[in-house]
Amino acid sequence: MSGMLSSAKSATALRRSARISIDVLLVLAMATAALWVLGQMWSVVWPVVVGLFLTTLTWPTVRFLRRHGWRPALAASLVTVVFLLLLAGIVALIAVPVASQSGQLADGVVAGLQQLREWASGPPLNIGDDQITGVLDSAVERIQNSAGTMVTAFGTGVSTVVNSLVTAVLAFFLMFFFLKDGPRFLPWLTRQLPGRFATDVPVVATRCWATLGTFVRSQALVGLLDAVFIGIGLWVLDVPLVLPLAVLTFVSAFVPIVGAFFAGFVAVLIAWVSNGPTDALIVLAIIVVVQQLEGNVFQPMIQSRGLGLHAAVVLMVVVLGGSLAGVVGSLLAVPAAALIGVVWNYVRSQLVEPTGPTGSADPAPPSDQQPRDPAEGSGKGRVAAADSGAGALPGA
């Protein structure tokens, strides 16, 4: 026969559940408020984030120069100027092929649409020309009716371009100052924080910086390898816009999973329009092979231990970041999740109970085993006390 429920234990369980629920709600409210404040300050936060990303890419070169006697300002200035010149060269190399091959690509798009129209007019679809013409007429009419919306969208696009330019300028200035004065930050932060925060926060900041640098540099190297191999395949097949597609592959590598899919889709589409379905299938095969090499060879070799995030977690945070903040959210989702993991691991390490030789927490000795004379506990008892004190948190 089953026993009766204890009213006292049930009430205790309910009170404990209520306290836990209130604590969770308070944490969620604090996180929501922090995200709201972050959104209000985004015009300042975004250049800082971009500057940190650029700094992680260029810091190894600056560190090498400083170790060989260069002054911090001179090393930071040289690396910043060289980096800007490199970016300007890449933009020029992209703009020239796009401008020279834009007519060929437009003709290819027209030919591709004509092929699609001929295919749709045959079996099994049997879509007539009058139906296609009706769809095109309704599309033109819809565009004409939404002229005001298009003007607004154009104005929004111009504003976005201007904001992007301002963000880029601020990011490069911040990158210079980070490269020049970055090593001074942690000592300054230690002097500003009280108590144990002066120890904990610099440790967490150092680990976060190392994780961010690992992510950015490893993704840059993996993206470079992807861009080189895929670019060679496109060049062999004589697909137009090889260099822009290679650069798109490199940039998309910073958005795991989703970025590779998007860059591959664009490459296959252009190959289909310009060279036909056979070359498009070959390009698709090349991209699949390169992505398999990336996932099974390149990334394990380059990232070694990686970021400690499962592939399913990476996919979910990328989708969540994209739904919350678009392309920027997808770009920042994985490093943000990795940094949250670093903070959580540190907090968890500080909350772990000190363990005994068997791996369980050291309980207090039973009362019948307590020494009657305090002097009897001066041997092993003092050693145990010293061991427990060694694991205490600094500043506690």
mmCIF file of C-alpha atoms in Angstrom:
data_model
loop_
_atom_site.group_PDB
_atom_site.id
_atom_site.type_symbol
_atom_site.label_atom_id
_atom_site.label_comp_id
_atom_site.label_asym_id
_atom_site.label_seq_id
_atom_site.Cartn_x
_atom_site.Cartn_y
_atom_site.Cartn_z
ATOM 1 C CA MET A 1 0.000 0.000 0.000
ATOM 2 C CA SER A 2 1.414 3.376 -1.014
ATOM 3 C CA GLY A 3 2.205 5.844 1.709
ATOM 4 C CA MET A 4 0.462 9.175 2.229
ATOM 5 C CA LEU A 5 2.065 12.374 0.952
ATOM 6 C CA SER A 6 3.643 14.481 3.647
ATOM 7 C CA SER A 7 2.036 17.909 3.832
ATOM 8 C CA ALA A 8 5.165 19.405 5.412
ATOM 9 C CA LYS A 9 7.464 18.040 2.686
ATOM 10 C CA SER A 10 5.040 19.137 -0.039
ATOM 11 C CA ALA A 11 4.859 22.658 1.377
ATOM 12 C CA THR A 12 8.667 22.798 1.620
ATOM 13 C CA ALA A 13 9.024 21.635 -2.004
ATOM 14 C CA LEU A 14 6.512 24.242 -3.181
ATOM 15 C CA ARG A 15 8.257 27.033 -1.267
ATOM 16 C CA ARG A 16 11.614 25.974 -2.693
ATOM 17 C CA SER A 17 10.162 25.854 -6.235
ATOM 18 C CA ALA A 18 8.664 29.308 -5.736
ATOM 19 C CA ARG A 19 12.003 30.731 -4.574
ATOM 20 C CA ILE A 20 13.810 29.158 -7.535
ATOM 21 C CA SER A 21 11.175 30.519 -9.936
ATOM 22 C CA ILE A 22 11.519 34.020 -8.492
ATOM 23 C CA ASP A 23 15.312 33.816 -8.767
ATOM 24 C CA VAL A 24 15.077 32.669 -12.412
ATOM 25 C CA LEU A 25 12.631 35.478 -13.226
ATOM 26 C CA LEU A 26 14.950 38.032 -11.638
ATOM 27 C CA VAL A 27 17.910 36.725 -13.640
ATOM 28 C CA LEU A 28 15.865 36.834 -16.870
ATOM 29 C CA ALA A 29 14.690 40.366 -16.058
ATOM 30 C CA MET A 30 18.270 41.479 -15.458
ATOM 31 C CA ALA A 31 19.410 39.856 -18.730
ATOM 32 C CA THR A 32 16.551 41.549 -20.609
ATOM 33 C CA ALA A 33 17.447 44.927 -19.110
ATOM 34 C CA ALA A 34 21.120 44.407 -20.004
ATOM 35 C CA LEU A 35 20.213 43.541 -23.606
ATOM 36 C CA TRP A 36 17.943 46.588 -23.808
ATOM 37 C CA VAL A 37 20.725 48.873 -22.575
ATOM 38 C CA LEU A 38 23.107 47.210 -25.029
ATOM 39 C CA GLY A 39 20.663 47.898 -27.852
ATOM 40 C CA GLN A 40 20.363 51.555 -26.868
ATOM 41 C CA MET A 41 24.164 51.879 -26.878
ATOM 42 C CA TRP A 42 24.659 49.806 -30.045
ATOM 43 C CA SER A 43 25.998 52.715 -32.093
ATOM 44 C CA VAL A 44 28.946 52.793 -29.669
ATOM 45 C CA VAL A 45 29.168 49.091 -28.856
ATOM 46 C CA TRP A 46 29.284 47.879 -32.481
ATOM 47 C CA PRO A 47 32.470 49.833 -33.411
ATOM 48 C CA VAL A 48 34.083 48.486 -30.226
ATOM 49 C CA VAL A 49 33.168 44.912 -31.196
ATOM 50 C CA VAL A 50 34.516 45.359 -34.732
ATOM 51 C CA GLY A 51 37.664 46.973 -33.329
ATOM 52 C CA LEU A 52 38.203 44.010 -31.008
ATOM 53 C CA PHE A 53 37.762 41.562 -33.894
ATOM 54 C CA LEU A 54 40.322 43.448 -35.980
ATOM 55 C CA THR A 55 42.663 43.662 -33.009
ATOM 56 C CA THR A 56 42.622 39.905 -32.480
ATOM 57 C CA LEU A 57 43.650 39.452 -36.125
ATOM 58 C CA THR A 58 46.527 41.925 -36.025
ATOM 59 C CA TRP A 59 47.744 41.584 -32.427
ATOM 60 C CA PRO A 60 50.217 38.719 -33.093
ATOM 61 C CA THR A 61 52.113 40.943 -35.569
ATOM 62 C CA VAL A 62 52.195 43.864 -33.136
ATOM 63 C CA ARG A 63 53.344 41.576 -30.322
ATOM 64 C CA PHE A 64 56.164 40.272 -32.544
ATOM 65 C CA LEU A 65 57.318 43.814 -33.343
ATOM 66 C CA ARG A 66 57.160 44.917 -29.691
ATOM 67 C CA ARG A 67 59.205 41.925 -28.604
ATOM 68 C CA HIS A 68 61.877 42.981 -31.102
ATOM 69 C CA GLY A 69 62.250 46.472 -29.692
ATOM 70 C CA TRP A 70 59.607 48.475 -31.537
ATOM 71 C CA ARG A 71 57.814 51.142 -29.539
ATOM 72 C CA PRO A 72 54.079 50.431 -29.013
ATOM 73 C CA ALA A 73 52.853 53.470 -30.966
ATOM 74 C CA LEU A 74 55.154 52.775 -33.922
ATOM 75 C CA ALA A 75 54.249 49.067 -34.088
ATOM 76 C CA ALA A 76 50.511 49.802 -33.848
ATOM 77 C CA SER A 77 50.752 52.530 -36.503
ATOM 78 C CA LEU A 78 52.638 50.332 -38.965
ATOM 79 C CA VAL A 79 50.278 47.361 -38.575
ATOM 80 C CA THR A 80 47.185 49.576 -38.860
ATOM 81 C CA VAL A 81 48.422 51.276 -42.046
ATOM 82 C CA VAL A 82 49.443 47.972 -43.653
ATOM 83 C CA PHE A 83 46.082 46.443 -42.731
ATOM 84 C CA LEU A 84 44.214 49.390 -44.293
ATOM 85 C CA LEU A 85 46.277 49.146 -47.476
ATOM 86 C CA LEU A 86 45.595 45.426 -47.635
ATOM 87 C CA LEU A 87 41.841 45.982 -47.312
ATOM 88 C CA ALA A 88 41.915 48.720 -49.962
ATOM 89 C CA GLY A 89 43.749 46.366 -52.328
ATOM 90 C CA ILE A 90 41.186 43.626 -51.747
ATOM 91 C CA VAL A 91 38.302 46.024 -52.440
ATOM 92 C CA ALA A 92 39.991 47.161 -55.658
ATOM 93 C CA LEU A 93 40.574 43.573 -56.768
ATOM 94 C CA ILE A 94 36.892 42.847 -56.188
ATOM 95 C CA ALA A 95 35.512 45.994 -57.827
ATOM 96 C CA VAL A 96 37.456 45.632 -61.096
ATOM 97 C CA PRO A 97 36.246 42.089 -61.971
ATOM 98 C CA VAL A 98 32.663 42.920 -60.971
ATOM 99 C CA ALA A 99 32.654 46.030 -63.170
ATOM 100 C CA SER A 100 34.263 44.272 -66.137
ATOM 101 C CA GLN A 101 32.087 41.145 -65.982
ATOM 102 C CA SER A 102 28.786 42.700 -64.967
ATOM 103 C CA GLY A 103 27.561 42.823 -68.601
ATOM 104 C CA GLN A 104 28.456 39.180 -69.163
ATOM 105 C CA LEU A 105 26.714 38.209 -65.943
ATOM 106 C CA ALA A 106 23.586 40.187 -66.887
ATOM 107 C CA ASP A 107 23.463 38.439 -70.266
ATOM 108 C CA GLY A 108 23.829 35.120 -68.469
ATOM 109 C CA VAL A 109 20.931 35.965 -66.163
ATOM 110 C CA VAL A 110 18.729 36.797 -69.171
ATOM 111 C CA ALA A 111 19.719 33.550 -70.896
ATOM 112 C CA GLY A 112 19.094 31.587 -67.719
ATOM 113 C CA LEU A 113 15.640 33.100 -67.335
ATOM 114 C CA GLN A 114 14.873 32.252 -70.961
ATOM 115 C CA GLN A 115 15.932 28.632 -70.362
ATOM 116 C CA LEU A 116 13.773 28.525 -67.246
ATOM 117 C CA ARG A 117 10.845 29.909 -69.231
ATOM 118 C CA GLU A 118 11.247 27.287 -71.971
ATOM 119 C CA TRP A 119 11.474 24.533 -69.370
ATOM 120 C CA ALA A 120 8.344 25.781 -67.581
ATOM 121 C CA SER A 121 6.379 25.872 -70.849
ATOM 122 C CA GLY A 122 6.961 22.136 -71.438
ATOM 123 C CA PRO A 123 5.807 19.101 -69.494
ATOM 124 C CA PRO A 124 5.028 18.541 -66.700
ATOM 125 C CA LEU A 125 4.253 22.200 -65.845
ATOM 126 C CA ASN A 126 2.937 23.318 -69.294
ATOM 127 C CA ILE A 127 2.826 26.966 -68.268
ATOM 128 C CA GLY A 128 1.831 29.076 -71.262
ATOM 129 C CA ASP A 129 3.334 32.373 -72.361
ATOM 130 C CA ASP A 130 0.114 34.202 -71.508
ATOM 131 C CA GLN A 131 0.349 33.019 -67.888
ATOM 132 C CA ILE A 132 4.002 34.063 -67.625
ATOM 133 C CA THR A 133 3.148 37.438 -69.182
ATOM 134 C CA GLY A 134 0.334 37.901 -66.677
ATOM 135 C CA VAL A 135 2.672 37.198 -63.771
ATOM 136 C CA LEU A 136 5.241 39.668 -65.127
ATOM 137 C CA ASP A 137 2.573 42.351 -65.652
ATOM 138 C CA SER A 138 1.291 41.948 -62.095
ATOM 139 C CA ALA A 139 4.865 42.162 -60.801
ATOM 140 C CA VAL A 140 5.478 45.388 -62.752
ATOM 141 C CA GLU A 141 2.206 46.837 -61.467
ATOM 142 C CA ARG A 142 3.128 45.952 -57.889
ATOM 143 C CA ILE A 143 6.513 47.630 -58.301
ATOM 144 C CA GLN A 144 4.874 50.764 -59.688
ATOM 145 C CA ASN A 145 2.402 50.901 -56.801
ATOM 146 C CA SER A 146 5.209 50.560 -54.257
ATOM 147 C CA ALA A 147 7.351 53.374 -55.631
ATOM 148 C CA GLY A 148 7.079 55.317 -52.371
ATOM 149 C CA THR A 149 8.207 52.317 -50.396
ATOM 150 C CA MET A 150 11.161 51.870 -52.746
ATOM 151 C CA VAL A 151 12.201 55.505 -52.218
ATOM 152 C CA THR A 152 12.047 54.975 -48.456
ATOM 153 C CA ALA A 153 14.075 51.794 -48.778
ATOM 154 C CA PHE A 154 16.654 53.636 -50.876
ATOM 155 C CA GLY A 155 16.954 56.307 -48.209
ATOM 156 C CA THR A 156 17.335 53.629 -45.555
ATOM 157 C CA GLY A 157 20.044 51.975 -47.645
ATOM 158 C CA VAL A 158 21.971 55.235 -47.980
ATOM 159 C CA SER A 159 21.732 55.766 -44.225
ATOM 160 C CA THR A 160 22.984 52.219 -43.646
ATOM 161 C CA VAL A 161 25.985 52.818 -45.919
ATOM 162 C CA VAL A 162 26.843 56.052 -44.104
ATOM 163 C CA ASN A 163 26.527 54.375 -40.706
ATOM 164 C CA SER A 164 28.725 51.536 -41.926
ATOM 165 C CA LEU A 165 31.413 53.973 -43.013
ATOM 166 C CA VAL A 166 31.303 55.758 -39.656
ATOM 167 C CA THR A 167 31.476 52.401 -37.862
ATOM 168 C CA ALA A 168 34.481 51.368 -39.968
ATOM 169 C CA VAL A 169 36.349 54.609 -39.231
ATOM 170 C CA LEU A 170 35.688 54.340 -35.482
ATOM 171 C CA ALA A 171 36.638 50.652 -35.512
ATOM 172 C CA PHE A 172 40.010 51.366 -37.125
ATOM 173 C CA PHE A 173 40.769 54.152 -34.644
ATOM 174 C CA LEU A 174 39.809 51.864 -31.764
ATOM 175 C CA MET A 175 41.915 49.085 -33.270
ATOM 176 C CA PHE A 176 44.957 51.380 -33.242
ATOM 177 C CA PHE A 177 44.435 52.315 -29.595
ATOM 178 C CA PHE A 178 43.782 48.690 -28.598
ATOM 179 C CA LEU A 179 47.012 47.637 -30.298
ATOM 180 C CA LYS A 180 48.934 50.497 -28.708
ATOM 181 C CA ASP A 181 47.590 50.465 -25.138
ATOM 182 C CA GLY A 182 45.938 47.045 -24.809
ATOM 183 C CA PRO A 183 48.473 45.532 -22.346
ATOM 184 C CA ARG A 184 47.850 48.432 -19.957
ATOM 185 C CA PHE A 185 44.143 47.671 -19.661
ATOM 186 C CA LEU A 186 44.199 44.776 -17.183
ATOM 187 C CA PRO A 187 46.547 46.470 -14.663
ATOM 188 C CA TRP A 188 44.353 49.580 -14.816
ATOM 189 C CA LEU A 189 41.197 47.469 -14.391
ATOM 190 C CA THR A 190 42.730 45.672 -11.391
ATOM 191 C CA ARG A 191 43.352 48.999 -9.644
ATOM 192 C CA GLN A 192 39.764 50.160 -10.234
ATOM 193 C CA LEU A 193 37.936 47.109 -8.856
ATOM 194 C CA PRO A 194 37.323 46.397 -5.160
ATOM 195 C CA GLY A 195 37.888 43.179 -3.228
ATOM 196 C CA ARG A 196 37.863 39.867 -5.034
ATOM 197 C CA PHE A 197 36.615 41.524 -8.240
ATOM 198 C CA ALA A 198 40.151 42.814 -8.686
ATOM 199 C CA THR A 199 41.230 39.178 -9.112
ATOM 200 C CA ASP A 200 38.229 37.518 -10.732
ATOM 201 C CA VAL A 201 37.388 40.057 -13.443
ATOM 202 C CA PRO A 202 40.929 40.293 -14.922
ATOM 203 C CA VAL A 203 41.167 36.480 -14.995
ATOM 204 C CA VAL A 204 37.835 36.193 -16.835
ATOM 205 C CA ALA A 205 38.824 39.020 -19.196
ATOM 206 C CA THR A 206 42.101 37.282 -20.040
ATOM 207 C CA ARG A 207 40.347 33.989 -20.789
ATOM 208 C CA CYS A 208 37.681 35.730 -22.884
ATOM 209 C CA TRP A 209 40.360 37.539 -24.880
ATOM 210 C CA ALA A 210 42.192 34.263 -25.537
ATOM 211 C CA THR A 211 38.953 32.565 -26.629
ATOM 212 C CA LEU A 212 37.990 35.448 -28.914
ATOM 213 C CA GLY A 213 41.442 35.490 -30.482
ATOM 214 C CA THR A 214 41.323 31.736 -31.049
ATOM 215 C CA PHE A 215 37.930 31.994 -32.729
ATOM 216 C CA VAL A 216 38.749 34.930 -35.019
ATOM 217 C CA ARG A 217 42.194 33.747 -36.130
ATOM 218 C CA SER A 218 41.150 30.127 -36.642
ATOM 219 C CA GLN A 219 38.041 31.122 -38.591
ATOM 220 C CA ALA A 220 40.142 33.494 -40.708
ATOM 221 C CA LEU A 221 42.619 30.733 -41.553
ATOM 222 C CA VAL A 222 39.884 28.182 -42.276
ATOM 223 C CA GLY A 223 38.041 30.746 -44.421
ATOM 224 C CA LEU A 224 41.255 31.487 -46.310
ATOM 225 C CA LEU A 225 41.776 27.800 -47.082
ATOM 226 C CA ASP A 226 38.145 27.456 -48.222
ATOM 227 C CA ALA A 227 38.449 30.546 -50.418
ATOM 228 C CA VAL A 228 41.690 29.311 -52.036
ATOM 229 C CA PHE A 229 40.445 25.800 -52.855
ATOM 230 C CA ILE A 230 36.993 26.881 -54.030
ATOM 231 C CA GLY A 231 38.496 29.781 -55.970
ATOM 232 C CA ILE A 232 40.866 27.396 -57.775
ATOM 233 C CA GLY A 233 37.915 25.178 -58.726
ATOM 234 C CA LEU A 234 35.932 28.140 -60.055
ATOM 235 C CA TRP A 235 38.969 29.382 -61.992
ATOM 236 C CA VAL A 236 39.541 25.992 -63.617
ATOM 237 C CA LEU A 237 35.881 25.888 -64.715
ATOM 238 C CA ASP A 238 36.146 29.487 -66.025
ATOM 239 C CA VAL A 239 33.289 30.717 -63.842
ATOM 240 C CA PRO A 240 33.049 34.536 -63.843
ATOM 241 C CA LEU A 241 33.642 36.647 -60.732
ATOM 242 C CA VAL A 242 36.097 34.145 -59.254
ATOM 243 C CA LEU A 243 37.797 36.657 -56.937
ATOM 244 C CA PRO A 244 34.575 38.171 -55.533
ATOM 245 C CA LEU A 245 33.208 34.680 -54.900
ATOM 246 C CA ALA A 246 36.429 33.660 -53.146
ATOM 247 C CA VAL A 247 36.252 36.749 -50.932
ATOM 248 C CA LEU A 248 32.590 36.021 -50.179
ATOM 249 C CA THR A 249 33.610 32.492 -49.151
ATOM 250 C CA PHE A 250 36.281 33.916 -46.841
ATOM 251 C CA VAL A 251 33.918 36.406 -45.193
ATOM 252 C CA SER A 252 31.130 33.826 -44.847
ATOM 253 C CA ALA A 253 33.458 31.549 -42.879
ATOM 254 C CA PHE A 254 32.937 33.819 -39.847
ATOM 255 C CA VAL A 255 29.281 32.712 -39.756
ATOM 256 C CA PRO A 256 29.561 28.946 -39.147
ATOM 257 C CA ILE A 257 27.278 26.560 -41.088
ATOM 258 C CA VAL A 258 24.912 29.254 -42.425
ATOM 259 C CA GLY A 259 27.721 31.273 -44.035
ATOM 260 C CA ALA A 260 29.111 28.287 -45.921
ATOM 261 C CA PHE A 261 25.636 27.424 -47.230
ATOM 262 C CA PHE A 262 25.032 30.996 -48.431
ATOM 263 C CA ALA A 263 28.422 31.362 -50.165
ATOM 264 C CA GLY A 264 28.023 27.959 -51.840
ATOM 265 C CA PHE A 265 24.531 28.829 -53.054
ATOM 266 C CA VAL A 266 25.771 32.077 -54.666
ATOM 267 C CA ALA A 267 28.702 30.291 -56.362
ATOM 268 C CA VAL A 268 26.456 27.524 -57.750
ATOM 269 C CA LEU A 269 23.897 30.080 -58.955
ATOM 270 C CA ILE A 270 26.474 32.121 -60.859
ATOM 271 C CA ALA A 271 27.984 28.950 -62.347
ATOM 272 C CA TRP A 272 24.505 27.849 -63.461
ATOM 273 C CA VAL A 273 23.722 31.224 -65.061
ATOM 274 C CA SER A 274 27.081 31.637 -66.800
ATOM 275 C CA ASN A 275 28.247 28.095 -67.649
ATOM 276 C CA GLY A 276 25.182 25.895 -67.477
ATOM 277 C CA PRO A 277 23.895 23.121 -65.215
ATOM 278 C CA THR A 278 26.853 20.749 -65.742
ATOM 279 C CA ASP A 279 29.442 23.188 -64.418
ATOM 280 C CA ALA A 280 27.028 24.171 -61.651
ATOM 281 C CA LEU A 281 26.885 20.554 -60.476
ATOM 282 C CA ILE A 282 30.703 20.356 -60.619
ATOM 283 C CA VAL A 283 30.949 23.536 -58.532
ATOM 284 C CA LEU A 284 28.486 22.056 -56.047
ATOM 285 C CA ALA A 285 30.624 18.921 -55.782
ATOM 286 C CA ILE A 286 33.777 21.002 -55.234
ATOM 287 C CA ILE A 287 32.088 23.012 -52.482
ATOM 288 C CA VAL A 288 30.816 19.863 -50.743
ATOM 289 C CA VAL A 289 34.285 18.278 -50.823
ATOM 290 C CA VAL A 290 35.972 21.424 -49.497
ATOM 291 C CA GLN A 291 33.394 21.780 -46.734
ATOM 292 C CA GLN A 292 33.963 18.167 -45.716
ATOM 293 C CA LEU A 293 37.702 18.772 -45.603
ATOM 294 C CA GLU A 294 37.086 21.888 -43.527
ATOM 295 C CA GLY A 295 34.886 20.135 -41.008
ATOM 296 C CA ASN A 296 36.950 16.956 -40.662
ATOM 297 C CA VAL A 297 40.536 18.103 -41.318
ATOM 298 C CA PHE A 298 41.103 21.863 -41.319
ATOM 299 C CA GLN A 299 39.142 22.911 -38.246
ATOM 300 C CA PRO A 300 40.298 20.060 -35.955
ATOM 301 C CA MET A 301 43.926 20.756 -36.901
ATOM 302 C CA ILE A 302 43.720 24.549 -36.598
ATOM 303 C CA GLN A 303 41.369 25.007 -33.659
ATOM 304 C CA SER A 304 42.794 22.043 -31.681
ATOM 305 C CA ARG A 305 40.499 22.043 -28.631
ATOM 306 C CA GLY A 306 38.117 24.460 -30.303
ATOM 307 C CA LEU A 307 35.586 26.602 -28.493
ATOM 308 C CA GLY A 308 33.944 23.816 -26.488
ATOM 309 C CA LEU A 309 30.635 24.187 -28.353
ATOM 310 C CA HIS A 310 28.757 21.293 -29.922
ATOM 311 C CA ALA A 311 27.770 21.629 -33.594
ATOM 312 C CA ALA A 312 24.075 21.592 -32.631
ATOM 313 C CA VAL A 313 24.674 24.448 -30.190
ATOM 314 C CA VAL A 314 26.521 26.396 -32.891
ATOM 315 C CA LEU A 315 23.621 25.949 -35.311
ATOM 316 C CA MET A 316 21.020 26.995 -32.728
ATOM 317 C CA VAL A 317 22.895 30.111 -31.591
ATOM 318 C CA VAL A 318 23.508 31.169 -35.214
ATOM 319 C CA VAL A 319 19.789 30.840 -36.014
ATOM 320 C CA LEU A 320 18.854 32.631 -32.781
ATOM 321 C CA GLY A 321 21.335 35.436 -33.425
ATOM 322 C CA GLY A 322 20.061 35.859 -36.967
ATOM 323 C CA SER A 323 16.437 36.032 -35.827
ATOM 324 C CA LEU A 324 17.286 38.609 -33.156
ATOM 325 C CA ALA A 325 19.741 40.848 -35.010
ATOM 326 C CA GLY A 326 20.011 39.717 -38.631
ATOM 327 C CA VAL A 327 23.458 39.312 -40.195
ATOM 328 C CA VAL A 328 25.167 40.996 -37.253
ATOM 329 C CA GLY A 329 23.494 38.589 -34.852
ATOM 330 C CA SER A 330 24.626 35.587 -36.911
ATOM 331 C CA LEU A 331 28.177 36.942 -36.969
ATOM 332 C CA LEU A 332 28.354 37.513 -33.224
ATOM 333 C CA ALA A 333 26.335 34.507 -32.066
ATOM 334 C CA VAL A 334 29.141 31.934 -31.885
ATOM 335 C CA PRO A 335 31.806 34.111 -30.204
ATOM 336 C CA ALA A 336 29.178 35.425 -27.771
ATOM 337 C CA ALA A 337 28.168 31.863 -26.873
ATOM 338 C CA ALA A 338 31.832 30.908 -26.446
ATOM 339 C CA LEU A 339 32.452 33.891 -24.132
ATOM 340 C CA ILE A 340 29.359 33.035 -22.084
ATOM 341 C CA GLY A 341 30.764 29.521 -21.759
ATOM 342 C CA VAL A 342 34.084 30.901 -20.509
ATOM 343 C CA VAL A 343 32.349 33.016 -17.859
ATOM 344 C CA TRP A 344 30.136 30.120 -16.782
ATOM 345 C CA ASN A 345 33.071 27.713 -16.483
ATOM 346 C CA TYR A 346 34.933 30.182 -14.285
ATOM 347 C CA VAL A 347 31.911 30.827 -12.066
ATOM 348 C CA ARG A 348 31.272 27.096 -11.764
ATOM 349 C CA SER A 349 34.896 26.464 -10.795
ATOM 350 C CA GLN A 350 34.533 28.986 -7.979
ATOM 351 C CA LEU A 351 31.307 27.402 -6.736
ATOM 352 C CA VAL A 352 32.572 23.826 -6.589
ATOM 353 C CA GLU A 353 32.844 22.399 -3.095
ATOM 354 C CA PRO A 354 36.349 21.330 -1.999
ATOM 355 C CA THR A 355 36.602 17.551 -2.357
ATOM 356 C CA GLY A 356 38.337 14.932 -0.301
ATOM 357 C CA PRO A 357 40.504 12.007 -1.460
ATOM 358 C CA THR A 358 37.466 10.014 -2.627
ATOM 359 C CA GLY A 359 36.171 12.880 -4.767
ATOM 360 C CA SER A 360 33.204 13.764 -2.512
ATOM 361 C CA ALA A 361 32.815 16.862 -0.442
ATOM 362 C CA ASP A 362 34.514 16.665 2.929
ATOM 363 C CA PRO A 363 31.753 16.329 5.547
ATOM 364 C CA ALA A 364 32.236 17.214 9.158
ATOM 365 C CA PRO A 365 33.457 14.232 11.225
ATOM 366 C CA PRO A 366 30.793 12.468 13.273
ATOM 367 C CA SER A 367 30.365 13.635 16.842
ATOM 368 C CA ASP A 368 31.543 10.338 18.282
ATOM 369 C CA GLN A 369 34.840 10.704 16.417
ATOM 370 C CA GLN A 370 35.511 14.262 17.562
ATOM 371 C CA PRO A 371 38.685 14.480 19.709
ATOM 372 C CA ARG A 372 37.889 15.308 23.321
ATOM 373 C CA ASP A 373 41.136 17.162 23.804
ATOM 374 C CA PRO A 374 41.794 20.062 21.429
ATOM 375 C CA ALA A 375 45.463 19.115 21.467
ATOM 376 C CA GLU A 376 44.599 15.793 19.836
ATOM 377 C CA GLY A 377 43.493 17.648 16.692
ATOM 378 C CA SER A 378 46.747 19.535 16.296
ATOM 379 C CA GLY A 379 48.292 17.013 13.853
ATOM 380 C CA LYS A 380 46.172 15.781 10.985
ATOM 381 C CA GLY A 381 43.479 18.272 11.907
ATOM 382 C CA ARG A 382 45.800 21.170 11.203
ATOM 383 C CA VAL A 383 46.833 19.657 7.897
ATOM 384 C CA ALA A 384 43.190 19.265 6.913
ATOM 385 C CA ALA A 385 42.508 22.857 7.947
ATOM 386 C CA ALA A 386 45.437 24.038 5.891
ATOM 387 C CA ASP A 387 44.223 22.045 2.885
ATOM 388 C CA SER A 388 40.748 23.516 3.114
ATOM 389 C CA GLY A 389 42.193 26.995 3.469
ATOM 390 C CA ALA A 390 44.318 26.527 0.336
ATOM 391 C CA GLY A 391 41.191 26.061 -1.731
ATOM 392 C CA ALA A 392 39.466 29.173 -0.386
ATOM 393 C CA LEU A 393 38.608 31.960 -2.811
ATOM 394 C CA PRO A 394 41.013 34.883 -2.884
ATOM 395 C CA GLY A 395 39.715 37.880 -1.043
ATOM 396 C CA ALA A 396 37.006 35.892 0.699
#
